Amino acid sequence: MSVWQQLYETYNQHLDEVGKPESRWEGKTFTLLPISHTTQTAHITVNITPSGEFHSAEVIEKGNGNTLIPSTEDSSSRAGSVVAPYPLHDKLPYVAGDYEAFGGVYKKDNAHLVYIDNLKKWSESSYGFDRLKSIYSYLQKGRLIEDLVDEKVLFAETDGTLKWTWKEKEEKPLIYSVVTGGLEGAFIRFHVHSSEQLNQDPWRDPEFYQSFIDYYAEQAGESTLCFVTGQQKVGSTKHANKIRNAGDKAKLISANDSSGFTFRGRFDKSSEAASISYEVSQKAHNALKWLIQRQGRMIDQRVFLVWGSQATEMPSAVDSTFSLAALFDDVEEKEVFDTNQGGARAFSDALIGYKRKLPRQTVNILILDAATTGRLAILYYRSFDQEHYFSRLEAWHTEHPWEYTYFDSEKKRRVFIGAPALNDIATMAYGPRANEKLIKATVERLIPCVVDGRGVPDDIRRSLTQRASNPIGMENWEWEKTLQIACGMINKKEGMNMALNQDMTDRDYLFGRLLALADYLERRALGNEKRATNAIRYMNAFSQNPARTWMTIQSALQPYQAKLGTKLTYINRLIDEVGAQIDPSDFTNKPLSGKYLLGFYSQRHDLYQKREETQTSKEESVEA
């Protein structure tokens, strides 16, 4: 099933959400758009009385201007000097009949005449209604700018031109803080001010939505075969933009290059190559916009989206175990974030429980990005049976899990067992200052590891290993996070347990344990000193020449061993035991594989965990 059919069906499954405002980040609102509608950032609200007279006007504060407006195919695709008015709300040159009287110049045709003629046809049709007629009655008087100047929303010079000149001690008008460029770019929205319908804004009113949808459907053109539904429906040649955000001009479907041989040579017309009906195009594009705003992840304008056709909110393939656990309301926090293997089992149970609440449906994964400002491409699309998707997701987060430390929204330190976010893997593989194009490309490469069960690419694991072996030059938090993620990705291949394996005789694993013991011993001796230990300073050299570097590290430990004496007996004995486990033939300078990081992390974790347990038992005995 194609992505367009899935999006079309998603829209039809959520008709009750059409026009309902939602918010996600920073209070920004969005909605599932009705067909034949789009969104624009309005700068001025003009209030009109039911009798068609000017009431008042105000400048809309920045960030509050997102407005749902009726739109035609031509108006939603207009560019340059093309005259294609929106049906109701629009820019000043379209809606103001006195635009020329205040010094405005039309580049081509008189845009207002086209606008007012279209509005007249709609208001006088069988779909017109009182409030629409009130707006038309006022605008046909042609005095909008004059009223806005009297209201001190806009400003004019003594010669009548629409302009404001700064004078000493004078405050800059609010309109200039919300409109970029000239005032001809000011977008006007209209509201009928009446005591009976104070809250019935046209951009939130289903009566306005349906009125224009029915009116515009009556103006429909010829029917054509829709390649999505297989039915004869009214076709569309101009498809929607503003897919990723309100300023996005890139389109997913476009065939306007009749001279560039995009489709010529094989077809005479673009519709012969493929055609999508107007209804399907509108619904599919509106569903896609809604899903991106609602639950999409974006890296450098590349969109990563996972959704279900019926229950849209799905556990995302790009998120960490920590983030996904927030979906599971019926699971206690202490179970999901517990720092032991039970945490992975708790997550698995929670995921299965969440899946049982969902209807049987198709799960879709979509990646979008634009190479140019006008063309948007589908880089990756897969649809899965829900059972298959959840089983892959469960395997990624629970098979060979590792321990990760994150900070929640309240900056509280949290430790959990599972898998990291794909964006974190990419960032730690190449560093926080890496180019975002590299990061988003790496995330795209990692998605098949989650949804198809593939192994983590070798070059990503090598990069993580190299960075984790170079702690000098990194802040401590960055190195710790890199080390954890490197161990997790290496463990995905090795399939080892995070707990210390004292019976493991692998050469690389044992060398990693030795390094952790040396680091712990020196850290104990240094006490409150924050400088790096010799084990950490020589970590990169140790990974390349372990035998030779170990001799250097061990000789540097002798002063600390002498200083603390019997207090380090246990650690000294462990160093001797681990060293004795290495076969003499393996005690060479052959470079270590990433497995040494597993030994290093597990040994260090075991030492500090035992120390914490000992400290806790001492405190409890003192209290008793």
Coordinates of C-alpha atoms in Angstrom, one line a residue:
M1 CA 0.0 0.0 0.0
S2 CA 1.4 3.4 -1.0
V3 CA 2.3 6.2 1.4
W4 CA -0.5 8.3 -0.2
Q5 CA -3.1 5.8 0.4
Q6 CA -2.0 5.4 4.0
L7 CA -2.1 9.1 4.6
Y8 CA -5.5 9.4 2.9
E9 CA -6.9 6.6 5.1
T10 CA -5.4 8.2 8.2
Y11 CA -7.2 11.5 7.4
N12 CA -10.5 9.6 7.0
Q13 CA -10.0 7.8 10.3
H14 CA -9.6 11.1 12.1
L15 CA -12.4 13.3 10.6
D16 CA -13.5 14.2 14.2
E17 CA -10.1 16.0 14.7
V18 CA -10.5 18.3 11.7
G19 CA -10.3 22.0 12.8
K20 CA -9.6 21.2 16.5
P21 CA -6.5 23.1 17.8
E22 CA -3.7 21.1 19.4
S23 CA -0.4 22.2 20.8
R24 CA 2.9 20.5 21.2
W25 CA 6.0 22.7 21.8
E26 CA 6.2 26.2 23.2
G27 CA 2.4 26.6 23.0
K28 CA 2.4 26.6 19.2
T29 CA -1.0 25.4 18.0
F30 CA -1.8 23.3 14.9
T31 CA -4.8 21.3 13.6
L32 CA -5.8 18.7 11.1
L33 CA -6.7 21.1 8.2
P34 CA -10.1 20.8 6.4
I35 CA -9.7 20.2 2.7
S36 CA -9.5 23.4 0.6
H37 CA -7.8 25.2 3.5
T38 CA -4.3 26.1 4.5
T39 CA -2.6 28.2 7.2
Q40 CA -1.0 31.7 7.1
T41 CA 0.6 34.0 9.6
A42 CA -1.8 36.9 10.0
H43 CA -0.5 40.3 11.2
I44 CA -3.8 42.3 11.7
T45 CA -7.3 41.3 12.8
V46 CA -10.1 43.5 11.5
N47 CA -13.4 43.4 13.3
I48 CA -16.5 44.1 11.4
T49 CA -20.1 44.7 12.6
P50 CA -22.9 42.4 11.4
S51 CA -24.2 45.3 9.4
G52 CA -21.0 45.5 7.4
E53 CA -19.3 48.5 9.2
F54 CA -15.8 48.8 10.5
H55 CA -15.7 48.2 14.3
S56 CA -12.0 48.0 15.3
A57 CA -8.6 46.5 14.4
E58 CA -5.5 45.3 16.3
V59 CA -2.0 44.1 15.5
I60 CA -1.5 40.4 16.3
E61 CA 1.4 39.8 18.6
K62 CA 4.2 37.8 17.2
G63 CA 3.7 34.0 17.6
N64 CA -0.1 34.3 17.8
G65 CA -0.9 34.9 14.1
N66 CA -1.2 31.3 12.8
T67 CA -4.6 31.4 11.0
L68 CA -6.6 28.7 9.2
I69 CA -7.9 30.2 6.0
P70 CA -9.9 28.9 2.9
S71 CA -7.7 28.3 -0.1
T72 CA -7.9 27.4 -3.8
E73 CA -5.4 25.5 -5.8
D74 CA -4.2 28.6 -7.5
S75 CA -3.9 30.7 -4.3
S76 CA -2.0 28.1 -2.3
S77 CA 0.6 27.8 -5.1
R78 CA 0.9 31.5 -6.1
A79 CA 4.3 33.0 -6.5
G80 CA 5.9 36.2 -7.8
S81 CA 3.5 38.5 -9.6
V82 CA 0.8 35.9 -10.2
V83 CA -2.6 37.2 -9.1
A84 CA -4.4 34.4 -7.3
P85 CA -6.3 35.7 -4.2
Y86 CA -7.2 33.6 -1.2
P87 CA -11.1 33.5 -0.9
L88 CA -11.4 35.5 2.3
H89 CA -8.3 36.5 4.4
D90 CA -5.3 37.8 2.4
K91 CA -2.6 40.4 2.1
L92 CA -3.3 44.1 2.0
P93 CA -3.0 44.6 -1.8
Y94 CA -5.8 42.0 -2.3
V95 CA -8.3 43.0 0.4
A96 CA -7.9 46.8 0.4
G97 CA -9.9 48.6 -2.2
D98 CA -8.0 51.9 -1.5
Y99 CA -4.5 50.3 -1.8
E100 CA -3.7 52.4 -4.9
A101 CA -5.1 55.5 -3.3
F102 CA -2.5 55.2 -0.6
G103 CA 0.4 54.9 -3.0
G104 CA 0.3 51.1 -3.7
V105 CA 1.3 49.8 -7.1
Y106 CA 0.1 46.5 -8.6
K107 CA 2.8 44.7 -10.6
K108 CA 0.3 43.1 -12.9
D109 CA -3.5 43.0 -12.7
N110 CA -5.5 44.8 -10.1
A111 CA -5.4 42.1 -7.4
H112 CA -8.3 43.6 -5.4
L113 CA -10.7 43.5 -8.2
V114 CA -10.1 39.8 -8.7
Y115 CA -10.4 39.2 -4.9
I116 CA -13.6 41.2 -4.4
D117 CA -15.2 39.5 -7.5
N118 CA -14.4 36.0 -6.1
L119 CA -15.7 37.0 -2.6
K120 CA -18.9 38.3 -4.2
K121 CA -19.6 35.0 -6.0
W122 CA -19.0 33.0 -2.8
S123 CA -21.2 35.3 -0.6
E124 CA -24.0 35.5 -3.1
S125 CA -24.0 31.7 -3.8
S126 CA -26.3 29.2 -2.1
Y127 CA -23.4 28.6 0.4
G128 CA -23.1 32.2 1.5
F129 CA -24.4 33.1 5.0
D130 CA -24.8 36.3 7.1
R131 CA -21.3 36.8 8.5
L132 CA -19.7 36.2 5.2
K133 CA -22.0 38.7 3.6
S134 CA -21.1 41.2 6.4
I135 CA -17.4 40.9 5.5
Y136 CA -18.1 41.3 1.8
S137 CA -20.5 44.3 2.4
Y138 CA -17.7 46.1 4.3
L139 CA -14.8 45.3 1.9
Q140 CA -16.7 46.5 -1.2
K141 CA -16.7 50.0 0.2
G142 CA -13.0 50.1 -0.5
R143 CA -11.9 52.0 2.6
L144 CA -9.9 49.4 4.6
I145 CA -6.6 51.2 4.7
E146 CA -8.3 54.5 5.6
D147 CA -10.0 52.8 8.6
L148 CA -6.7 51.2 9.7
V149 CA -4.9 54.5 9.5
D150 CA -7.6 56.2 11.6
E151 CA -7.3 53.3 14.1
K152 CA -3.5 53.9 14.2
V153 CA -2.8 50.3 13.1
L154 CA -1.2 51.6 9.9
F155 CA 0.3 55.0 9.2
A156 CA 0.4 57.3 6.2
E157 CA 2.5 60.3 5.3
T158 CA 1.0 63.8 4.6
D159 CA 1.1 63.0 0.8
G160 CA -1.1 60.0 1.4
T161 CA 1.5 57.3 0.9
L162 CA 1.4 54.3 3.3
K163 CA 4.5 54.9 5.3
W164 CA 5.8 55.8 8.8
T165 CA 8.8 58.1 9.3
W166 CA 10.5 58.0 12.7
K167 CA 10.6 61.2 14.7
E168 CA 12.6 61.9 17.8
K169 CA 11.2 60.3 21.0
E170 CA 8.6 58.5 19.0
E171 CA 7.9 54.8 19.6
K172 CA 8.1 52.4 16.7
P173 CA 4.6 51.2 15.8
L174 CA 3.8 47.6 16.7
I175 CA 3.0 46.6 13.1
Y176 CA 6.7 47.0 12.1
S177 CA 7.7 44.5 14.7
V178 CA 5.5 41.7 13.2
V179 CA 5.8 42.5 9.4
T180 CA 9.1 41.8 7.7
G181 CA 9.6 44.0 4.6
G182 CA 7.1 46.5 3.4
L183 CA 3.5 46.9 4.6
E184 CA 2.3 45.4 1.4
G185 CA 3.2 42.1 3.0
A186 CA 0.8 42.6 5.9
F187 CA -1.7 39.7 6.1
I188 CA -5.3 40.6 7.2
R189 CA -7.8 38.3 8.8
F190 CA -11.5 39.3 9.4
H191 CA -13.8 38.8 12.3
V192 CA -17.5 39.7 12.6
H193 CA -17.9 41.3 16.0
S194 CA -21.3 40.6 17.6
S195 CA -22.4 39.9 21.1
E196 CA -24.1 36.6 20.1
Q197 CA -20.9 35.2 18.5
L198 CA -18.0 36.7 20.4
N199 CA -15.9 33.6 20.1
Q200 CA -16.9 32.5 16.6
D201 CA -13.7 33.5 14.7
P202 CA -13.9 32.5 11.0
W203 CA -10.6 30.7 11.3
R204 CA -12.1 28.4 14.0
D205 CA -15.6 28.1 12.8
P206 CA -16.8 24.9 11.1
E207 CA -19.6 26.9 9.4
F208 CA -17.0 28.8 7.5
Y209 CA -15.0 25.7 6.7
Q210 CA -17.9 23.8 5.3
S211 CA -19.3 26.7 3.4
F212 CA -16.2 27.1 1.3
I213 CA -15.6 23.4 0.9
D214 CA -19.1 23.0 -0.6
Y215 CA -18.8 26.1 -2.7
Y216 CA -15.4 25.2 -4.1
A217 CA -16.5 21.6 -4.8
E218 CA -19.2 23.0 -7.0
Q219 CA -16.5 24.8 -9.1
A220 CA -14.8 21.4 -9.7
G221 CA -13.1 20.6 -13.1
E222 CA -12.9 17.5 -15.1
S223 CA -12.7 14.0 -13.6
T224 CA -9.6 11.8 -14.0
L225 CA -8.4 8.5 -12.8
C226 CA -7.0 8.8 -9.3
F227 CA -3.9 6.5 -9.0
V228 CA -4.4 6.2 -5.2
T229 CA -8.1 5.2 -5.0
G230 CA -8.5 3.8 -8.5
Q231 CA -11.7 5.9 -8.9
Q232 CA -12.7 8.7 -11.3
K233 CA -12.5 11.9 -9.3
V234 CA -11.8 15.6 -9.9
G235 CA -8.0 15.8 -10.6
S236 CA -5.4 18.1 -9.2
T237 CA -2.3 19.6 -10.9
K238 CA -1.2 22.0 -8.1
H239 CA -0.4 20.2 -4.9
A240 CA 0.2 21.5 -1.4
N241 CA 3.4 23.0 0.1
K242 CA 4.1 24.1 3.7
I243 CA 4.5 20.4 4.6
R244 CA 7.2 20.7 7.3
N245 CA 6.3 24.2 8.6
A246 CA 4.5 27.3 7.6
G247 CA 7.4 28.7 5.7
D248 CA 8.2 25.5 3.8
K249 CA 7.9 26.0 0.0
A250 CA 9.0 22.5 -1.0
K251 CA 6.5 20.2 -2.6
L252 CA 6.3 16.4 -2.7
I253 CA 4.3 16.3 -5.9
S254 CA 5.0 18.7 -8.8
A255 CA 4.9 18.6 -12.6
N256 CA 5.3 22.2 -13.7
D257 CA 8.5 21.7 -15.7
S258 CA 7.0 21.3 -19.2
S259 CA 10.2 22.5 -20.9
G260 CA 12.7 20.5 -18.9
F261 CA 11.7 17.1 -20.2
T262 CA 10.6 15.9 -16.7
F263 CA 7.9 13.7 -18.2
R264 CA 8.3 14.4 -22.0
G265 CA 9.7 11.8 -24.2
R266 CA 7.6 9.2 -22.5
F267 CA 4.3 11.1 -21.9
D268 CA 2.7 14.1 -23.6
K269 CA 1.2 15.5 -20.4
S270 CA 2.1 15.2 -16.8
S271 CA -1.3 13.6 -15.9
E272 CA -0.5 10.7 -18.2
A273 CA 2.5 9.8 -15.9
A274 CA 0.4 9.8 -12.8
S275 CA -2.6 11.7 -11.5
I276 CA -4.0 12.1 -8.0
S277 CA -7.4 13.5 -7.3
Y278 CA -7.9 16.9 -5.6
E279 CA -9.7 15.3 -2.6
V280 CA -6.9 12.6 -2.1
S281 CA -4.1 15.2 -2.5
Q282 CA -5.7 17.6 0.0
K283 CA -6.5 14.9 2.6
A284 CA -3.1 13.1 2.3
H285 CA -1.1 16.4 2.5
N286 CA -3.1 17.7 5.4
A287 CA -2.7 14.4 7.3
L288 CA 1.0 14.5 6.7
K289 CA 1.3 18.1 7.9
W290 CA -0.7 17.2 11.0
L291 CA 1.3 14.2 11.8
I292 CA 4.6 16.0 11.4
Q293 CA 3.5 18.8 13.8
R294 CA 2.0 16.3 16.2
Q295 CA 4.7 13.6 16.5
G296 CA 7.4 14.1 13.9
R297 CA 11.1 14.3 14.9
M298 CA 13.2 16.8 12.9
I299 CA 17.0 17.0 12.5
D300 CA 18.2 19.8 10.3
Q301 CA 14.8 19.9 8.5
R302 CA 14.9 16.2 7.8
V303 CA 11.7 14.7 9.1
F304 CA 11.5 11.3 10.8
L305 CA 7.9 10.2 11.3
V306 CA 6.2 7.0 12.6
W307 CA 2.4 6.7 12.8
G308 CA -0.4 4.2 12.8
S309 CA -3.3 4.7 10.4
Q310 CA -5.9 4.5 13.2
A311 CA -4.2 5.3 16.5
T312 CA -1.6 7.7 15.2
E313 CA 0.7 7.9 18.2
M314 CA 3.2 5.1 18.0
P315 CA 6.4 4.3 19.9
S316 CA 9.0 5.9 17.6
A317 CA 11.9 3.9 16.1
V318 CA 14.3 6.9 16.8
D319 CA 13.6 7.3 20.5
S320 CA 15.4 6.0 23.5
T321 CA 14.0 3.5 26.0
F322 CA 13.8 6.4 28.5
S323 CA 11.6 8.5 26.1
L324 CA 9.3 5.6 25.1
A325 CA 8.6 4.6 28.7
A326 CA 6.7 7.9 29.0
L327 CA 4.0 6.3 26.8
F328 CA 3.3 3.6 29.4
D329 CA 1.0 5.1 32.0
D330 CA 0.3 1.8 33.7
V331 CA 4.0 1.0 34.4
E332 CA 5.6 2.2 37.6
E333 CA 8.6 4.5 37.0
K334 CA 10.8 2.5 39.3
E335 CA 10.3 -0.6 37.2
V336 CA 11.2 1.0 33.9
F337 CA 14.2 2.9 35.1
D338 CA 15.6 0.3 37.4
T339 CA 19.3 -0.2 36.9
N340 CA 19.3 -3.9 36.4
Q341 CA 18.2 -6.5 33.9
G342 CA 14.7 -6.3 35.3
G343 CA 14.4 -2.9 33.7
A344 CA 14.6 -4.4 30.2
R345 CA 12.0 -7.0 31.1
A346 CA 9.7 -4.2 32.6
F347 CA 10.0 -2.3 29.3
S348 CA 9.2 -5.4 27.3
D349 CA 6.1 -6.1 29.4
A350 CA 5.1 -2.4 29.1
L351 CA 5.5 -2.4 25.3
I352 CA 3.3 -5.5 25.0
G353 CA 0.7 -4.0 27.2
Y354 CA 0.7 -0.8 25.2
K355 CA 0.3 -2.8 22.0
R356 CA -2.8 -4.7 23.3
K357 CA -4.6 -1.4 23.7
L358 CA -4.2 -0.5 20.1
P359 CA -6.4 -1.5 17.2
R360 CA -4.9 -3.9 14.6
Q361 CA -3.4 -1.5 12.0
T362 CA -0.5 -0.7 9.7
V363 CA 2.5 1.1 11.1
N364 CA 4.3 3.5 8.8
I365 CA 7.8 4.9 8.9
L366 CA 8.6 7.9 6.7
I367 CA 11.7 10.1 6.2
L368 CA 11.4 13.4 4.3
D369 CA 14.0 16.0 3.2
A370 CA 14.5 18.7 0.6
A371 CA 17.5 19.0 -1.6
T372 CA 16.3 22.4 -2.9
T373 CA 13.8 25.0 -1.6
G374 CA 11.2 23.7 -4.0
R375 CA 11.5 19.9 -4.0
L376 CA 10.8 17.6 -1.1
A377 CA 11.7 13.9 -1.4
I378 CA 10.7 10.7 0.3
L379 CA 14.0 9.3 1.4
Y380 CA 12.6 6.2 3.2
Y381 CA 9.2 4.7 3.5
R382 CA 8.2 1.4 5.0
S383 CA 4.9 0.0 6.2
F384 CA 4.7 -2.8 8.7
D385 CA 2.1 -5.0 10.3
Q386 CA 1.8 -3.8 13.8
E387 CA 2.9 -7.1 15.3
H388 CA 6.1 -7.1 13.2
Y389 CA 6.9 -3.5 14.1
F390 CA 6.5 -4.0 17.9
S391 CA 8.5 -7.2 17.9
R392 CA 11.4 -5.4 16.1
L393 CA 11.1 -2.5 18.5
E394 CA 11.1 -4.8 21.5
A395 CA 14.2 -6.7 20.2
W396 CA 16.2 -3.4 19.8
H397 CA 15.4 -2.2 23.3
T398 CA 15.6 -5.4 25.2
E399 CA 18.1 -7.7 23.5
H400 CA 21.6 -7.0 24.9
P401 CA 20.7 -3.8 26.7
W402 CA 23.1 -1.5 28.4
E403 CA 23.0 1.1 31.1
Y404 CA 22.5 4.7 30.2
T405 CA 22.5 7.9 32.2
Y406 CA 20.2 10.7 31.1
F407 CA 18.7 13.9 32.6
D408 CA 14.9 14.4 32.4
S409 CA 13.1 17.7 31.7
E410 CA 13.6 18.7 35.4
K411 CA 17.4 18.1 35.1
K412 CA 17.2 15.1 37.4
R413 CA 19.7 12.4 36.8
R414 CA 18.0 9.2 35.6
V415 CA 19.6 5.8 34.9
F416 CA 17.9 3.2 32.8
I417 CA 18.5 -0.1 31.0
G418 CA 17.7 -0.3 27.3
A419 CA 18.8 1.5 24.1
P420 CA 19.7 5.1 23.4
A421 CA 18.0 7.5 21.0
L422 CA 19.4 7.2 17.4
N423 CA 20.2 10.9 17.4
D424 CA 22.4 10.4 20.5
I425 CA 24.2 7.5 18.8
A426 CA 25.0 9.6 15.8
T427 CA 26.0 12.7 17.9
M428 CA 28.3 10.7 20.1
A429 CA 29.8 8.8 17.1
Y430 CA 30.9 12.1 15.5
G431 CA 30.8 14.6 18.3
P432 CA 28.4 17.3 19.4
R433 CA 29.9 19.8 17.0
A434 CA 29.6 17.5 13.9
N435 CA 27.8 18.8 10.8
E436 CA 24.0 18.3 11.1
K437 CA 23.9 16.8 7.6
L438 CA 26.2 14.0 8.9
I439 CA 24.1 13.5 12.0
K440 CA 20.8 13.2 10.1
A441 CA 22.3 10.9 7.5
T442 CA 23.6 8.6 10.3
V443 CA 20.2 8.5 12.0
E444 CA 18.7 7.4 8.6
R445 CA 21.3 4.6 8.4
L446 CA 20.5 3.4 11.9
I447 CA 16.7 3.1 11.4
P448 CA 17.0 -0.3 9.6
C449 CA 18.9 -1.5 12.6
V450 CA 15.8 -1.0 14.6
V451 CA 13.0 -1.9 12.2
D452 CA 14.8 -4.6 10.2
G453 CA 17.0 -6.1 12.9
R454 CA 20.2 -5.3 11.0
G455 CA 23.6 -4.9 12.8
V456 CA 24.9 -1.4 13.7
P457 CA 27.2 -0.4 10.8
D458 CA 30.9 -1.1 11.5
D459 CA 32.1 2.4 10.7
I460 CA 29.7 3.8 13.3
R461 CA 30.9 1.4 16.0
R462 CA 34.5 2.1 15.1
S463 CA 33.9 5.8 15.4
L464 CA 32.2 5.3 18.8
T465 CA 35.1 3.1 20.0
Q466 CA 37.7 5.7 18.9
R467 CA 36.0 8.6 20.6
A468 CA 35.3 6.6 23.8
S469 CA 39.1 5.8 23.8
N470 CA 40.0 9.5 23.7
P471 CA 38.5 11.0 27.0
I472 CA 41.2 13.7 27.1
G473 CA 39.8 16.8 25.4
M474 CA 36.2 15.9 26.2
E475 CA 34.1 17.1 29.1
N476 CA 33.4 14.3 31.6
W477 CA 29.6 14.1 30.7
E478 CA 30.4 13.8 27.0
W479 CA 32.9 11.1 27.5
E480 CA 30.7 9.1 29.9
K481 CA 27.8 9.3 27.5
T482 CA 30.1 8.3 24.5
L483 CA 31.4 5.4 26.6
Q484 CA 28.0 4.2 27.5
I485 CA 26.7 4.4 23.9
A486 CA 29.9 2.8 22.5
C487 CA 29.5 -0.2 24.9
G488 CA 25.8 -0.5 24.0
M489 CA 26.5 -0.6 20.3
I490 CA 29.4 -3.0 20.7
N491 CA 27.3 -5.2 22.9
K492 CA 24.6 -5.3 20.2
K493 CA 27.1 -7.3 18.2
E494 CA 28.8 -9.2 21.0
G495 CA 25.6 -10.1 22.9
M496 CA 27.3 -10.0 26.3
N497 CA 25.8 -9.3 29.7
M498 CA 26.3 -5.8 31.2
A499 CA 27.2 -7.4 34.6
L500 CA 30.9 -8.1 35.2
N501 CA 31.9 -11.6 33.8
Q502 CA 34.7 -12.8 36.0
D503 CA 35.1 -16.0 34.0
M504 CA 35.6 -14.3 30.6
T505 CA 39.1 -15.1 29.3
D506 CA 38.9 -13.0 26.2
R507 CA 42.2 -11.0 25.8
D508 CA 40.5 -7.6 25.0
Y509 CA 37.9 -7.9 27.8
L510 CA 40.7 -8.7 30.4
F511 CA 42.8 -5.8 29.2
G512 CA 39.8 -3.5 29.7
R513 CA 39.3 -4.8 33.2
L514 CA 42.9 -4.0 34.0
L515 CA 42.5 -0.5 32.8
A516 CA 39.4 0.0 35.0
L517 CA 41.2 -1.4 38.1
A518 CA 44.1 1.0 37.5
D519 CA 41.8 3.9 37.1
Y520 CA 39.9 3.0 40.3
L521 CA 43.0 2.6 42.3
E522 CA 44.5 5.9 41.4
R523 CA 41.1 7.7 41.8
R524 CA 40.9 6.4 45.4
A525 CA 44.4 7.7 46.0
L526 CA 43.7 11.1 44.5
G527 CA 40.6 11.6 46.7
N528 CA 39.0 15.0 45.9
E529 CA 41.5 15.9 43.2
K530 CA 39.6 16.3 39.9
R531 CA 42.5 15.6 37.5
A532 CA 42.4 12.7 35.1
T533 CA 44.1 9.5 36.2
N534 CA 47.0 8.0 34.2
A535 CA 44.7 5.2 33.1
I536 CA 42.4 7.8 31.5
R537 CA 45.2 9.9 30.1
Y538 CA 46.8 6.8 28.4
M539 CA 43.5 5.2 27.3
N540 CA 44.0 5.9 23.6
A541 CA 47.6 4.6 23.6
F542 CA 46.5 1.6 25.7
S543 CA 43.9 0.6 23.1
Q544 CA 46.6 0.7 20.3
N545 CA 49.6 -0.8 22.3
P546 CA 48.1 -2.5 25.4
A547 CA 51.2 -4.4 26.6
R548 CA 53.6 -1.6 26.4
T549 CA 51.2 1.0 27.7
W550 CA 50.2 -1.2 30.7
M551 CA 53.8 -1.2 31.8
T552 CA 53.8 2.6 31.9
I553 CA 50.4 2.7 33.7
Q554 CA 51.5 0.1 36.3
S555 CA 54.7 1.8 37.1
A556 CA 52.8 5.1 37.6
L557 CA 50.6 3.3 40.2
Q558 CA 53.4 2.3 42.5
P559 CA 53.6 5.6 44.4
Y560 CA 49.8 5.4 45.1
Q561 CA 50.1 1.7 46.2
A562 CA 52.9 2.7 48.6
K563 CA 50.9 5.6 49.9
L564 CA 47.7 3.7 50.7
G565 CA 49.3 0.4 51.6
T566 CA 46.9 -2.2 53.0
K567 CA 43.8 -0.1 52.0
L568 CA 44.3 -1.2 48.4
T569 CA 45.0 -4.9 49.2
Y570 CA 41.7 -5.9 47.5
I571 CA 42.4 -3.9 44.3
N572 CA 46.0 -5.1 44.1
R573 CA 44.8 -8.7 44.4
L574 CA 42.2 -8.1 41.6
I575 CA 44.9 -6.7 39.3
D576 CA 47.1 -9.7 39.9
E577 CA 44.1 -12.1 39.3
V578 CA 43.0 -10.4 36.1
G579 CA 46.6 -10.2 34.8
A580 CA 47.1 -13.9 35.5
Q581 CA 44.1 -14.7 33.4
I582 CA 45.7 -13.3 30.3
D583 CA 47.5 -15.9 28.3
P584 CA 51.2 -14.9 28.0
S585 CA 51.0 -15.3 24.2
D586 CA 48.2 -12.7 24.2
F587 CA 50.1 -10.2 26.3
T588 CA 51.2 -8.3 23.1
N589 CA 50.8 -4.9 21.5
K590 CA 48.1 -6.1 19.1
P591 CA 45.5 -3.3 19.1
L592 CA 42.4 -4.0 21.2
S593 CA 38.9 -4.3 19.7
G594 CA 35.9 -2.4 21.1
K595 CA 35.3 -5.4 23.5
Y596 CA 37.9 -3.9 25.8
L597 CA 35.4 -1.1 26.5
L598 CA 32.9 -3.6 27.7
G599 CA 35.5 -5.0 30.2
F600 CA 36.5 -1.5 31.3
Y601 CA 32.9 -0.4 31.9
S602 CA 31.7 -3.5 33.6
Q603 CA 34.7 -3.7 35.9
R604 CA 34.4 0.0 36.8
H605 CA 30.7 -0.3 37.4
D606 CA 31.1 -3.3 39.6
L607 CA 33.8 -1.6 41.7
Y608 CA 31.8 1.6 42.3
Q609 CA 28.6 -0.3 43.0
K610 CA 30.3 -2.4 45.7
R611 CA 31.8 0.7 47.2
E612 CA 28.3 2.3 47.3
E613 CA 26.8 -0.8 48.9
T614 CA 29.6 -0.9 51.5
Q615 CA 29.1 2.8 52.3
T616 CA 25.4 2.3 52.7
S617 CA 25.8 -0.6 55.1
K618 CA 28.3 1.4 57.2
E619 CA 25.8 4.3 57.4
E620 CA 23.0 1.9 58.4
S621 CA 25.1 0.3 61.2
V622 CA 26.0 3.7 62.6
E623 CA 22.3 4.8 62.7
A624 CA 21.4 1.5 64.4

